[in-house]
XYZ file of C-alpha atoms in Angstrom:
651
model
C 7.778 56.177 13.965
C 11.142 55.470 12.044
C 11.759 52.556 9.620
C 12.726 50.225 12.299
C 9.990 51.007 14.531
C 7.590 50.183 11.640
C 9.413 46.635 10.889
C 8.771 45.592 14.319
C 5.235 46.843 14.491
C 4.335 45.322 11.060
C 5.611 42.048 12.756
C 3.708 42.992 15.865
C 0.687 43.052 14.176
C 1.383 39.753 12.273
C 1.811 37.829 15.626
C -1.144 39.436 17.337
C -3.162 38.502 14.005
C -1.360 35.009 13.934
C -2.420 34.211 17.144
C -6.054 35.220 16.395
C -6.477 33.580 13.142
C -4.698 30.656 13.206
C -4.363 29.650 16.683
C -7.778 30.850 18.123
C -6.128 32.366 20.866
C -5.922 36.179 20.844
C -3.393 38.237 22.910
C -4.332 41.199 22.555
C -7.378 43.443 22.799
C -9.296 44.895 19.281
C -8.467 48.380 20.542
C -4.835 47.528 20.778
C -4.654 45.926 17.490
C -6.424 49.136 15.562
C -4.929 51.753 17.321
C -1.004 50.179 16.189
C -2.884 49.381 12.730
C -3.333 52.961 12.021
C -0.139 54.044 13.190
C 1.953 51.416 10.700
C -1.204 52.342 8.040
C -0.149 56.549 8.939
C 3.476 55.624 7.975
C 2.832 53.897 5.469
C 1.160 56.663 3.741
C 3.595 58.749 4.629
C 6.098 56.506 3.149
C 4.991 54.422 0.443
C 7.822 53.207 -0.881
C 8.963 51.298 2.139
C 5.397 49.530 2.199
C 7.059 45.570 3.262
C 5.497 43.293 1.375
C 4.212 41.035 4.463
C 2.315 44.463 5.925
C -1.188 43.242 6.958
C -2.169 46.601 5.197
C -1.478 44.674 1.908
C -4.601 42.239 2.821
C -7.366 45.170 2.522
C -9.213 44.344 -0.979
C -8.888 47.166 -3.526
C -8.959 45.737 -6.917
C -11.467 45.059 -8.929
C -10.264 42.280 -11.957
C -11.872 42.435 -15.102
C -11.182 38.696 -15.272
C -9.002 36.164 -13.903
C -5.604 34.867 -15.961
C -5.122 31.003 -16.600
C -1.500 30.447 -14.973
C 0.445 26.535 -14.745
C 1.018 25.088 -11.396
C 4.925 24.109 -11.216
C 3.395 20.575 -10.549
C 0.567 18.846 -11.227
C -2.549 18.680 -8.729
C -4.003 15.416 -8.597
C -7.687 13.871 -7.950
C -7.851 11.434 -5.217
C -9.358 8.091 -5.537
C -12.199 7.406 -3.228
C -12.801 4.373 -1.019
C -16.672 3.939 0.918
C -16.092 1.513 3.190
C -13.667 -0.554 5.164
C -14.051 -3.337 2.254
C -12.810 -0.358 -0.105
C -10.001 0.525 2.124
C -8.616 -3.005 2.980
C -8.400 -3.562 -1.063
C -6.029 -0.326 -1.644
C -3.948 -1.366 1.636
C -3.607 -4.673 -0.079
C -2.302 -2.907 -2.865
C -0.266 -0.311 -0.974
C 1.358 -3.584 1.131
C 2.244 -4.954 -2.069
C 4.435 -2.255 -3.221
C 5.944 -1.472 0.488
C 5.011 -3.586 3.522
C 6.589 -0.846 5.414
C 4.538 1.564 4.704
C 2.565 3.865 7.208
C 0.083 6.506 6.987
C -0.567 10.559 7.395
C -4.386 10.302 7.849
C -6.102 14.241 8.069
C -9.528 15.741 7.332
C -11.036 16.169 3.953
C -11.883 19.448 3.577
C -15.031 20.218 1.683
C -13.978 24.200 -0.012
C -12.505 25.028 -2.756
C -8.516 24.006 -3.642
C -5.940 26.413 -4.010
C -2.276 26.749 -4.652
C 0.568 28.935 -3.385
C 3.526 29.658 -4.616
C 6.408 30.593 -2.339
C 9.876 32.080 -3.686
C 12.311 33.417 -1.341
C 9.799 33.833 1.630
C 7.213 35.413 -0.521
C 3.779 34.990 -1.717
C 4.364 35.168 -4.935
C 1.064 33.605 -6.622
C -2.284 31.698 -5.769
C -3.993 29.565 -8.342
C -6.996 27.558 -8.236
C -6.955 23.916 -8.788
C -8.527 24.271 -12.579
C -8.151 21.000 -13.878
C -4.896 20.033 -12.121
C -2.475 21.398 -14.627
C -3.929 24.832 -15.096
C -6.154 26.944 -12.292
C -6.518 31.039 -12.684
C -4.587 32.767 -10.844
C -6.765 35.004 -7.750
C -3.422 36.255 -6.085
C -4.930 39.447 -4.969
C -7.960 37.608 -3.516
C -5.570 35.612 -1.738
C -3.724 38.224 -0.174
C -6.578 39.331 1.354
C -7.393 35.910 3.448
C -6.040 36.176 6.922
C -4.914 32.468 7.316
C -2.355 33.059 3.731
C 0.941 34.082 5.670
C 2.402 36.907 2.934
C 6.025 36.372 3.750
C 7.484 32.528 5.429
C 10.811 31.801 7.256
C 11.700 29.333 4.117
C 13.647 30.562 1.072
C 13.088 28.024 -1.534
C 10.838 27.852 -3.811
C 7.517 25.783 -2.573
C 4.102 25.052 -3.457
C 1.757 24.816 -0.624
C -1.708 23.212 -1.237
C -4.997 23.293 0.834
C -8.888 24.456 0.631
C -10.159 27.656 1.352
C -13.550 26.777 3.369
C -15.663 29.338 5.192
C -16.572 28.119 9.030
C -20.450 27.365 9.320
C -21.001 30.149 11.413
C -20.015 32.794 9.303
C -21.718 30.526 6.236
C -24.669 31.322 8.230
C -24.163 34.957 8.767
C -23.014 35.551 5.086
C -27.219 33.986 3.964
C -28.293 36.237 6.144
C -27.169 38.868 4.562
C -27.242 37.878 1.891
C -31.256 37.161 2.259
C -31.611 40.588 4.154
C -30.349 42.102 0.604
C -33.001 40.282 -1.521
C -30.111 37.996 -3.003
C -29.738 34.664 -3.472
C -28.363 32.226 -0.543
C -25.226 29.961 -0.851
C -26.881 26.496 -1.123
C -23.701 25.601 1.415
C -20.645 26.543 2.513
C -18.297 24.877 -0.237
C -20.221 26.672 -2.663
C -19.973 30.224 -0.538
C -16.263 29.549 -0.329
C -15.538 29.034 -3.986
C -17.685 32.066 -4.938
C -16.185 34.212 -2.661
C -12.407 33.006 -4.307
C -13.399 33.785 -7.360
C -15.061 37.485 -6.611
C -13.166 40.435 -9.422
C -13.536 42.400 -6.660
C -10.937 41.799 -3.700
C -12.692 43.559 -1.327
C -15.552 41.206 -1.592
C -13.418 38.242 -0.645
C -11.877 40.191 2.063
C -15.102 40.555 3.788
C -15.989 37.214 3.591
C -13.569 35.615 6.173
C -12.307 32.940 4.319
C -9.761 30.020 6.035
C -6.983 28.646 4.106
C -6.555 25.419 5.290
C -3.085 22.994 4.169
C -3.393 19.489 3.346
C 0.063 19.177 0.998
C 2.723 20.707 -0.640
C 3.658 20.649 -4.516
C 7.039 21.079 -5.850
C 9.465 21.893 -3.146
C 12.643 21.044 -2.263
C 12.520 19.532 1.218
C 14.694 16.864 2.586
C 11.912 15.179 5.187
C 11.523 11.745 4.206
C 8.312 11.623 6.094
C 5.179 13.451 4.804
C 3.804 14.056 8.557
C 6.970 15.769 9.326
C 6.779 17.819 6.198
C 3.284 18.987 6.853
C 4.876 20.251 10.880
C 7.064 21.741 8.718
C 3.913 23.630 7.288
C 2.480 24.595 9.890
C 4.894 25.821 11.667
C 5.398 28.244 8.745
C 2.696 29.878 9.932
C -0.744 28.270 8.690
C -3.660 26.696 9.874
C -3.642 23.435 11.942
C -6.042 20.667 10.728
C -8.627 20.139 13.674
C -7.331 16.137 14.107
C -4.766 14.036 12.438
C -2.666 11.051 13.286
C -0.022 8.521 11.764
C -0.859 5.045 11.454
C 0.186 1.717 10.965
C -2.622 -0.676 10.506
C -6.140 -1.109 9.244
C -7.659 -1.068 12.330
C -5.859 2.094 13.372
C -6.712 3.816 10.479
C -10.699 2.895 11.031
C -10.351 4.217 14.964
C -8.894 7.743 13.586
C -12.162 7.668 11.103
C -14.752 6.897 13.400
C -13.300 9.997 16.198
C -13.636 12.185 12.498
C -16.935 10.717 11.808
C -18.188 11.075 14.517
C -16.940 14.492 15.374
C -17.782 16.066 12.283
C -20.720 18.313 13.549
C -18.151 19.582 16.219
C -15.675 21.130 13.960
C -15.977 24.682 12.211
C -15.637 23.731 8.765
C -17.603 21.087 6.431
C -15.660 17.751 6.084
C -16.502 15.083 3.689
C -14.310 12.276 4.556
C -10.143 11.269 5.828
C -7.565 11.527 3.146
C -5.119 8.739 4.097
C -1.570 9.036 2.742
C 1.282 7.191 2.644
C 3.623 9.073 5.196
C 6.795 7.859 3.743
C 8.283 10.015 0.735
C 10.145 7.858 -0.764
C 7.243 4.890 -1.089
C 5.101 7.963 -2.659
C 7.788 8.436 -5.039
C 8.365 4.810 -6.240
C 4.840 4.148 -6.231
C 3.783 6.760 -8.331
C 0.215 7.529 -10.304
C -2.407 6.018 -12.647
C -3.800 8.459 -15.396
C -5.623 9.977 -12.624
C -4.784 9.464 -8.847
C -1.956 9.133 -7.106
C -1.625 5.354 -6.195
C -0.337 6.552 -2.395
C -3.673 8.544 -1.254
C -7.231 7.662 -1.093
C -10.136 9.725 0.203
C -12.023 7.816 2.981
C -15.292 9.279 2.179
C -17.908 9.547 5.031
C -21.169 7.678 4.564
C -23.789 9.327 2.278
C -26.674 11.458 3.291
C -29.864 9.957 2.803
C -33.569 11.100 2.393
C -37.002 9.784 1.300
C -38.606 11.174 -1.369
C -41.424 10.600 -4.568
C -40.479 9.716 -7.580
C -42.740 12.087 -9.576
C -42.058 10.704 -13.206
C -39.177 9.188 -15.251
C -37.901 10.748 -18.504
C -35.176 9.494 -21.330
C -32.104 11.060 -22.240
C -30.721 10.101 -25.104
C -26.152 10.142 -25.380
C -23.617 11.020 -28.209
C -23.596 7.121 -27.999
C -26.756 6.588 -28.710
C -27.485 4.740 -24.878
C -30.980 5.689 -23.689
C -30.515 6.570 -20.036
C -33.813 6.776 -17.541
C -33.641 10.035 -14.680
C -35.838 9.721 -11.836
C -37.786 13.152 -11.840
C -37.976 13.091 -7.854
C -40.050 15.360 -5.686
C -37.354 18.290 -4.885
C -35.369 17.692 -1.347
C -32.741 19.360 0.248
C -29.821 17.038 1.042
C -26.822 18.700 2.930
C -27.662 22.258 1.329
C -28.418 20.790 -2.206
C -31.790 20.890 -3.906
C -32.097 17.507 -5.597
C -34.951 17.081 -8.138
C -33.132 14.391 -10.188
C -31.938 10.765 -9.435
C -29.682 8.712 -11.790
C -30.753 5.217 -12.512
C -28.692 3.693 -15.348
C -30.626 1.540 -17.220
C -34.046 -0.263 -17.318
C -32.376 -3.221 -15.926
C -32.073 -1.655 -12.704
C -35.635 -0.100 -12.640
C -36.649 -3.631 -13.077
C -34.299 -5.187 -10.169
C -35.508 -2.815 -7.799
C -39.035 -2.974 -9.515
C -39.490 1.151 -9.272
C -42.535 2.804 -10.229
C -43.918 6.044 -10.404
C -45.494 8.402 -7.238
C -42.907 5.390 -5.217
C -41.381 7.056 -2.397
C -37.690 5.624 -2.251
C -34.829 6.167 -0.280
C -32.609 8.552 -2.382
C -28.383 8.833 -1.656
C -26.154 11.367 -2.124
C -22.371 11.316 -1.715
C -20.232 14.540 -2.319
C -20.838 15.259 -5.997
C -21.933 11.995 -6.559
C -25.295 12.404 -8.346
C -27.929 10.895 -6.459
C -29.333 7.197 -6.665
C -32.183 5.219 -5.592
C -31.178 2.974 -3.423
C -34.670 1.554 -1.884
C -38.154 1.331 -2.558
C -40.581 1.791 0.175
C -43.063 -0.632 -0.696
C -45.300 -0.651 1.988
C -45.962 2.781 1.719
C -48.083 2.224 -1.942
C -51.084 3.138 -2.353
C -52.050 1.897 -5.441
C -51.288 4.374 -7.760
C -47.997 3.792 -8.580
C -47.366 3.024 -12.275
C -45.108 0.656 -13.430
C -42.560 1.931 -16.316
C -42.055 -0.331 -19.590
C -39.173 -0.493 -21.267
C -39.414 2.086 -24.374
C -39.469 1.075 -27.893
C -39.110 4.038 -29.453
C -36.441 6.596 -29.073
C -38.091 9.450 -27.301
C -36.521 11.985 -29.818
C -36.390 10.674 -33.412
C -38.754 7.979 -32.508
C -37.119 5.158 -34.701
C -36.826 1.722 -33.286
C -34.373 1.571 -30.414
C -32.017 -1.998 -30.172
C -32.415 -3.512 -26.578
C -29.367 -5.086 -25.662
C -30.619 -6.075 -21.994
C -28.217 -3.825 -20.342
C -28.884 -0.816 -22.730
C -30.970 0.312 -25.167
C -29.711 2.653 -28.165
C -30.829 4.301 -30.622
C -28.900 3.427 -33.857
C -30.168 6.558 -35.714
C -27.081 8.754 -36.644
C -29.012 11.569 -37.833
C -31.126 11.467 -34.272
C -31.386 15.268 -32.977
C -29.943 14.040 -29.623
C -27.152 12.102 -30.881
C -25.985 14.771 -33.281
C -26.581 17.834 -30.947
C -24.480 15.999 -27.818
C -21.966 15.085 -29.873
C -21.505 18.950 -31.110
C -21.930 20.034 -27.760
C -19.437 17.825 -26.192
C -17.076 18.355 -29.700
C -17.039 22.352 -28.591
C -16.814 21.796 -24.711
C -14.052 23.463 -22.651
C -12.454 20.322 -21.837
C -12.307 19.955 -25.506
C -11.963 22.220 -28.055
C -13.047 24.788 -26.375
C -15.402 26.288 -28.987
C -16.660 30.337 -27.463
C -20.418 30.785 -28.202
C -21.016 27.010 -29.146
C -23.595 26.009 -26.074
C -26.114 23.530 -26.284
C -28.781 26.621 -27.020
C -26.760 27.834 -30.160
C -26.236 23.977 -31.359
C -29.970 23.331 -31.247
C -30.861 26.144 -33.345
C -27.997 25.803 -35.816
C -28.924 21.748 -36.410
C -33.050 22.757 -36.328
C -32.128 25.347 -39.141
C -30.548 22.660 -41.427
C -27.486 24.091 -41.195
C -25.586 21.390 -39.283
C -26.340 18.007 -39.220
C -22.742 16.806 -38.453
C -19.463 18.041 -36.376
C -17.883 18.582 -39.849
C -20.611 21.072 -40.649
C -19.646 23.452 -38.142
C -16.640 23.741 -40.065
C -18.730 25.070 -43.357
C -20.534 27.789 -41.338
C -20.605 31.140 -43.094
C -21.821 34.613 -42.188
C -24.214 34.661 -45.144
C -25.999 31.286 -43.944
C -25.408 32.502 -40.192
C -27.317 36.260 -40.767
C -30.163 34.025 -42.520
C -30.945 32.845 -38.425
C -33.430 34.517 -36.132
C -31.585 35.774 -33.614
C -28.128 35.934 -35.068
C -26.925 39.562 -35.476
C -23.175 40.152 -37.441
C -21.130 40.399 -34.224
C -22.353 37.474 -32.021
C -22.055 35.382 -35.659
C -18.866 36.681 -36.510
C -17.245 35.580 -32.928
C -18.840 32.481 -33.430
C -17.069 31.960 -36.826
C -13.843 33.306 -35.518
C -13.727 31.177 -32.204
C -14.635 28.044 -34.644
C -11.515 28.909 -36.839
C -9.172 29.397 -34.422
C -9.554 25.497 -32.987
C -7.715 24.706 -35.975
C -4.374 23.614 -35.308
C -5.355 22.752 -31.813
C -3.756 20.518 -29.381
C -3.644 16.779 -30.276
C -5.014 15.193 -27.052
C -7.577 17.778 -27.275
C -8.630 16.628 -30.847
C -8.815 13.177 -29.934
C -11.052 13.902 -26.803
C -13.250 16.141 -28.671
C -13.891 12.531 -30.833
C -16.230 11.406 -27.417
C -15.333 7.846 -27.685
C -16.667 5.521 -25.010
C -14.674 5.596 -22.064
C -11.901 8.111 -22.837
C -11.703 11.158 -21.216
C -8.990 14.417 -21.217
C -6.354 11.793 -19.183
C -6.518 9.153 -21.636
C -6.431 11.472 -24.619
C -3.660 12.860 -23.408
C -2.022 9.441 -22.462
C -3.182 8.566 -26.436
C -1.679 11.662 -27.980
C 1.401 11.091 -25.821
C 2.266 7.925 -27.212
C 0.969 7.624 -30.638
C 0.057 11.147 -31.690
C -2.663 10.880 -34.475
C -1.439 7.404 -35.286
C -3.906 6.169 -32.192
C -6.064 5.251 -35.503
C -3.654 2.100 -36.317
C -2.920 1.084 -32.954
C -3.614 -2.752 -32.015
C -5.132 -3.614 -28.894
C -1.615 -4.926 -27.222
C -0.377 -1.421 -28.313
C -2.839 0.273 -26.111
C -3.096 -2.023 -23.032
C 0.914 -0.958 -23.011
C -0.571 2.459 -21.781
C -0.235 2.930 -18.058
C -4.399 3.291 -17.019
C -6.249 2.391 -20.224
C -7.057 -1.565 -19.754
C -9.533 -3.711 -21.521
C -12.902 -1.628 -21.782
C -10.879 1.698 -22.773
C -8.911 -0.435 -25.768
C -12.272 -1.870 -27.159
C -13.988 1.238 -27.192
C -11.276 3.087 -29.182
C -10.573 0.075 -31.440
C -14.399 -0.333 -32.095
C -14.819 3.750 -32.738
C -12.421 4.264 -34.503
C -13.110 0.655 -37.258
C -16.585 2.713 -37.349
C -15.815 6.124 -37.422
C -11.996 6.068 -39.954
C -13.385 8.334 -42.486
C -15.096 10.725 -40.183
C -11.310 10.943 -38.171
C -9.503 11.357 -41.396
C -11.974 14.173 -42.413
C -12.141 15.625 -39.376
C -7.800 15.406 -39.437
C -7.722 17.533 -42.400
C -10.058 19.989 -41.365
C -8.509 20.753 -37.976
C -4.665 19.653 -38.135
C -3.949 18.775 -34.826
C -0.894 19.894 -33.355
C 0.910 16.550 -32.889
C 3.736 16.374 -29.691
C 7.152 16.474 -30.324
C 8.580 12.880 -31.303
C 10.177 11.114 -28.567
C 14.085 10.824 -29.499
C 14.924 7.517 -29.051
C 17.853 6.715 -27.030
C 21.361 5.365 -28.040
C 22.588 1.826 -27.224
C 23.111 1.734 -23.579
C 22.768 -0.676 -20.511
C 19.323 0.528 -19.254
C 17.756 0.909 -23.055
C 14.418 -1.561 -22.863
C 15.110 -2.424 -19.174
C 12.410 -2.887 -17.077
C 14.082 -1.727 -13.323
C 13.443 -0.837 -9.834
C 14.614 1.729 -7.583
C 14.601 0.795 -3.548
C 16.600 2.302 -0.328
C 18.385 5.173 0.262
C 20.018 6.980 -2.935
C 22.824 9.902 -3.160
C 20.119 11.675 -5.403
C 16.449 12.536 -5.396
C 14.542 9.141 -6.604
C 12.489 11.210 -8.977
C 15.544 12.619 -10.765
C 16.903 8.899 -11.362
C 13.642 7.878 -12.602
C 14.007 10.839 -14.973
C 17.133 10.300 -16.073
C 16.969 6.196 -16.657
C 13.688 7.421 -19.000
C 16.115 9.297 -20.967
C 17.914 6.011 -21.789
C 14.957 4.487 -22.749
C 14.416 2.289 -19.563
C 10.877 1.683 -18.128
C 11.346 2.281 -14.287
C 8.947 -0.121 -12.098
C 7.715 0.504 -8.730
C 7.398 -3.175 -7.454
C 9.662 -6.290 -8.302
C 8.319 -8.891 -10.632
C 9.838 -11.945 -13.092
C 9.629 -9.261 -15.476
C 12.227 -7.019 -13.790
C 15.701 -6.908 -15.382
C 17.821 -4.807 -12.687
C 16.941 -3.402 -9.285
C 19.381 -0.571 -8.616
C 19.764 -0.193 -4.517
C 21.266 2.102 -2.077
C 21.618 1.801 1.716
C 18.704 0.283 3.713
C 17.434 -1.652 1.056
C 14.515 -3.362 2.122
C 11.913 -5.605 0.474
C 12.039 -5.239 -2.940
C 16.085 -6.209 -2.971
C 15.030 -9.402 -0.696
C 12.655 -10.133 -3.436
C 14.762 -9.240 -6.349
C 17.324 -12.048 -4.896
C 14.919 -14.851 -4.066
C 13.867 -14.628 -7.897
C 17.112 -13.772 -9.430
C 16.872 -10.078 -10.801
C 20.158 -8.562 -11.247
C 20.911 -6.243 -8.341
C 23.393 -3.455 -9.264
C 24.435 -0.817 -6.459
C 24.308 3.343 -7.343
C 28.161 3.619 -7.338
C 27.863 0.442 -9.897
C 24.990 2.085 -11.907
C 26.975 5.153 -12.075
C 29.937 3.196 -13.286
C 27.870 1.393 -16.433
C 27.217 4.909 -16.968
C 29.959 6.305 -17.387
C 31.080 3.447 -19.645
């Protein structure tokens, strides 16, 4: 076999496995297959610098990691609101109709795996990352290269991101547990669970055994000219991956529901687990303009499928006290197995709900569970009592300090500030990963550290020494002198990081970020108006950091000069120009990619809108123009065309 003979059986052998993975069509026989394996594998050996990158060779797992790498996604991977019910859905069409009553929609499976990235660059596989937490994943490239469903090499030189989950069909989920069962180890409770394990293995040859099925449902940064998403995601697949088992385009509500009852309905039939319909808005351009709250996209929505549910005994009901201070009930329930998942627990808010639905103890009630939704009660079956149910008061006491708790109908807190619970969650949540990140500082080390005396406060954490850490049971020099190091080395963190570490009511990593974005550390003097002007945090979110931080200044500024936060670069203001403090809107066809516009009119200090309003100074048009220039003139909004924007820009 010479070098060209090799090129065309590597690409042989990727058609032959093509058509077997992807398509579920084989054309060829297993002997056939192996027999021109070996021979490219022989050469290969033979030859091992002409190995081509795209050689199904290169899929065999051989590395063992001692850990994965954190690595950036070139763009952001976003959440996706979820809608229940047709009520749900007719709401966000409402809203989607608002911003484009032309809109139409990519509906496809929800896949229920584990997400993953890819990164193409000039036909290449060049990296896989997991989703992480939608800025940062770790990056499992060699486990990737080893699924059979990842194309190595594509006929598409740009750079691209290509998203989708990596699920594992049921039938090899089921072979896997018995294996795995055969070998005295523990089962995958299901196959989500089986498939994110087996991404995540340090040793590739694990993952390669485990048949995994990369499955697209997007694409990241890229530089395609489709205006429609459906046409994009052709474009996909006709790269070489995975077709979803069903999806269709629609226009209308009712079209939409017909496409998720077939899914629905079909579910058992297909190979992999789905959860639900994502439903898109196919056109590009509207995705663009309408953009994203702190968390979703405003353009998607995941169309969940209705809940399992399964009767059960509630067997008792304990008290968990917050950082806040809220006592929360949990429904210890009789354990049941709900769509793989052993569920013991059942949320139930507050007392005021026990009391509406009038639960008791040894009830059996109807329990729900939704994806990761943990489950609630949702019935009581009341003729099936027997007389020994017991009916559950509303406490008194706080169940850990015991000091009188304030009932405020709704909830019930404990206004202690020294209480063990209060102190220990708010440590625990202070030294979290999506915090500060603290190494070593679990709920198990916490505990013992405030039961010692030694901490009875976040700040004291900061006073730890190894004297007063060696004085512990259980804490040898090297395991304290980690501890000590990781709890140094959060100094100087990242703002947003600081100010989510503070646990305030309400506001999570998105908002902290949003917080530290606009004000930096001076969050602490904001006025409500001030923070209602941030995109996602209404009402709710502005109390609860007004109110924390009126109670909490001291503790901040303390806290401040222990840590120094890392503020963001100042935003530069922006010269005198036409678009500085201009609300404006962006509609039909433009000589340059919308999202480049929007960038640059940002630079010049103008707040670009994605729906007209009395509040909009200039919609900026190009060809087609459609709704929002109609609307713009029936209220009066100055309209200004590109060639005249670029004109007042040049001035």
């Amino acid at each position: 076999m010479n070098y060209e003979e090799y090129k065309k059986a590597v690409e042989e052998l990727n058609r032959y496995a093509y058509h077997y993975y992807v398509e579920d069509n084989p054309i060829t026989t297993d002997e056939v297959y192996d027999k021109l394996y070996h021979e490219v594998l022989a050469y290969e050996e033979k030859n091992p610098y002409q190995v081509l990158d795209n050689s199904p060779t290169q899929r065999v797992g051989d590395v063992v990691s001692e850990g994965f790498h954190k690595a950036l996604h070139k763009s952001r991977m976003w959440s996706l609101e979820d809608v229940f019910d047709e009520e749900d859905l007719k709401k966000w069409l409402a809203r989607i109709f608002k911003l484009d009553d032309r809109a139409s929609f990519y509906c496809e499976p929800k896949y229920d795996g584990a997400s993953l990235n890819l990164y193409y660059e000039g036909g290449r596989l060049i990296q896989a990352i997991t989703r992480g937490d939608g800025v940062t994943g770790e990056d499992i490239t060699q486990n990737a290269r080893t699924i059979k469903t990842i194309p190595l090499k594509i006929d598409y030189e740009e750079p691209i991101e290509i998203r989708g989950e990596v699920v594992i069909f049921k039938s090899e989920f089921q072979a896997i547990n018995e294996e795995r069962a055969k070998n005295g180890e523990n089962i995958f409770a299901n196959p989500r669970n089986a498939a994110a394990g087996s991404l995540r293995q340090l040793d590739s040859s694990i993952t390669a055994n485990r048949n995994l099925v990369f499955l697209p449902y997007g694409i990241g940064q890229n530089t395609l000219d489709i205006p429609l998403l459906s046409k994009r995601m052709e474009f996909i697949y006709s790269l070489g991956f995975k077709t979803p088992p069903y999806r269709a385009v629609c226009k209308w509500l009712l079209d939409i529901e017909k496409v998720y009852a077939k899914m629905k309905d079909e579910r058992d039939d297909y190979d992999m687990m789905l959860d639900g319909m994502v439903v898109k808005v196919d056109q590009i351009e509207s995705q663009e303009s309408m953009g994203y709250t702190v968390k979703y996209p405003r353009w998607a929505v995941a169309y969940k499928f209705p809940a399992v549910e399964k009767i059960t005994t509630v067997k008792d009901i304990i008290l968990q006290v917050g950082r806040s201070g809220v006592v929360t009930p949990v429904a210890v329930v009789a354990p049941t197995n709900i769509d793989g998942v052993v569920v013991e627990r059942a949320t139930l808010h507050n007392f005021d709900e026990i009391q509406r639905k009038d639960i008791r103890i040894n009830d059996k009630v109807i329990i729900l569970r939704s994806g990761d939704v943990i489950p609630k009660i949702i019935k009581v079956l009341e003729h099936e009592r027997t007389g020994s149910e017991i009916e559950v008061l509303r406490p008194k006491e706080c169940p850990v300090c015991g000091s009188e708790l304030l009932d405020e109908g709704a909830l019930i807190k404990c206004q202690n500030l020294t209480c063990k619970a209060r102190v220990v969650n708010s440590i625990i949540y202070f030294a979290s990963k999506q915090c500060l990140n603290i190494d070593g500082l679990g709920e198990k080390i916490v505990k013992a550290l405030f039961d010692s005396g030694l901490v009875k406060s976040v700040e004291d954490i900061f006073s730890l020494t190894l004297e007063k850490l060696l004085a512990l049971e259980g804490f040898k020099e090297k395991k304290s002198q980690n501890l000590l190091d990781a709890v140094e080395n959060v100094k100087g963190c990242d703002c947003w990081r600081f100010i989510n570490a503070l646990g305030m009511e309400h506001i999570g990593e998105v908002a902290s970020k949003s917080l530290c974005s606009e004000f930096g550390l001076g969050f602490m003097k904001a006025e409500k108006n001030d923070l209602l002007t941030i995109e996602g945090i209404g009402e709710e979110m502005a109390e609860s950091v007004l109110e924390f931080v009126r109670v909490n200044e001291e503790h901040i500024l303390r806290l401040t000069e222990i840590l120094n936060p890392k503020i963001p670069e100042p935003k530069i203001e922006a010269k005198d120009n036409p678009f500085k403090a201009k609300t404006i809107v962006l509609t039909g066809s433009l000589s340059h990619p919308r999202g480049e516009i929007k960038e640059m009119l940002e630079s010049l200090g103008a707040k670009v809108s994605g729906s007209v309003s009395k509040k909009t100074d200039m919609v900026i048009y190009g060809d087609d123009a459609g709704s929002k220039y109609d609307k713009a003139l029936e209220l009066g909004v100055r309209t200004v065309t590109e060639d005249e924007m670029k004109e007042m820009l040049d001035d």
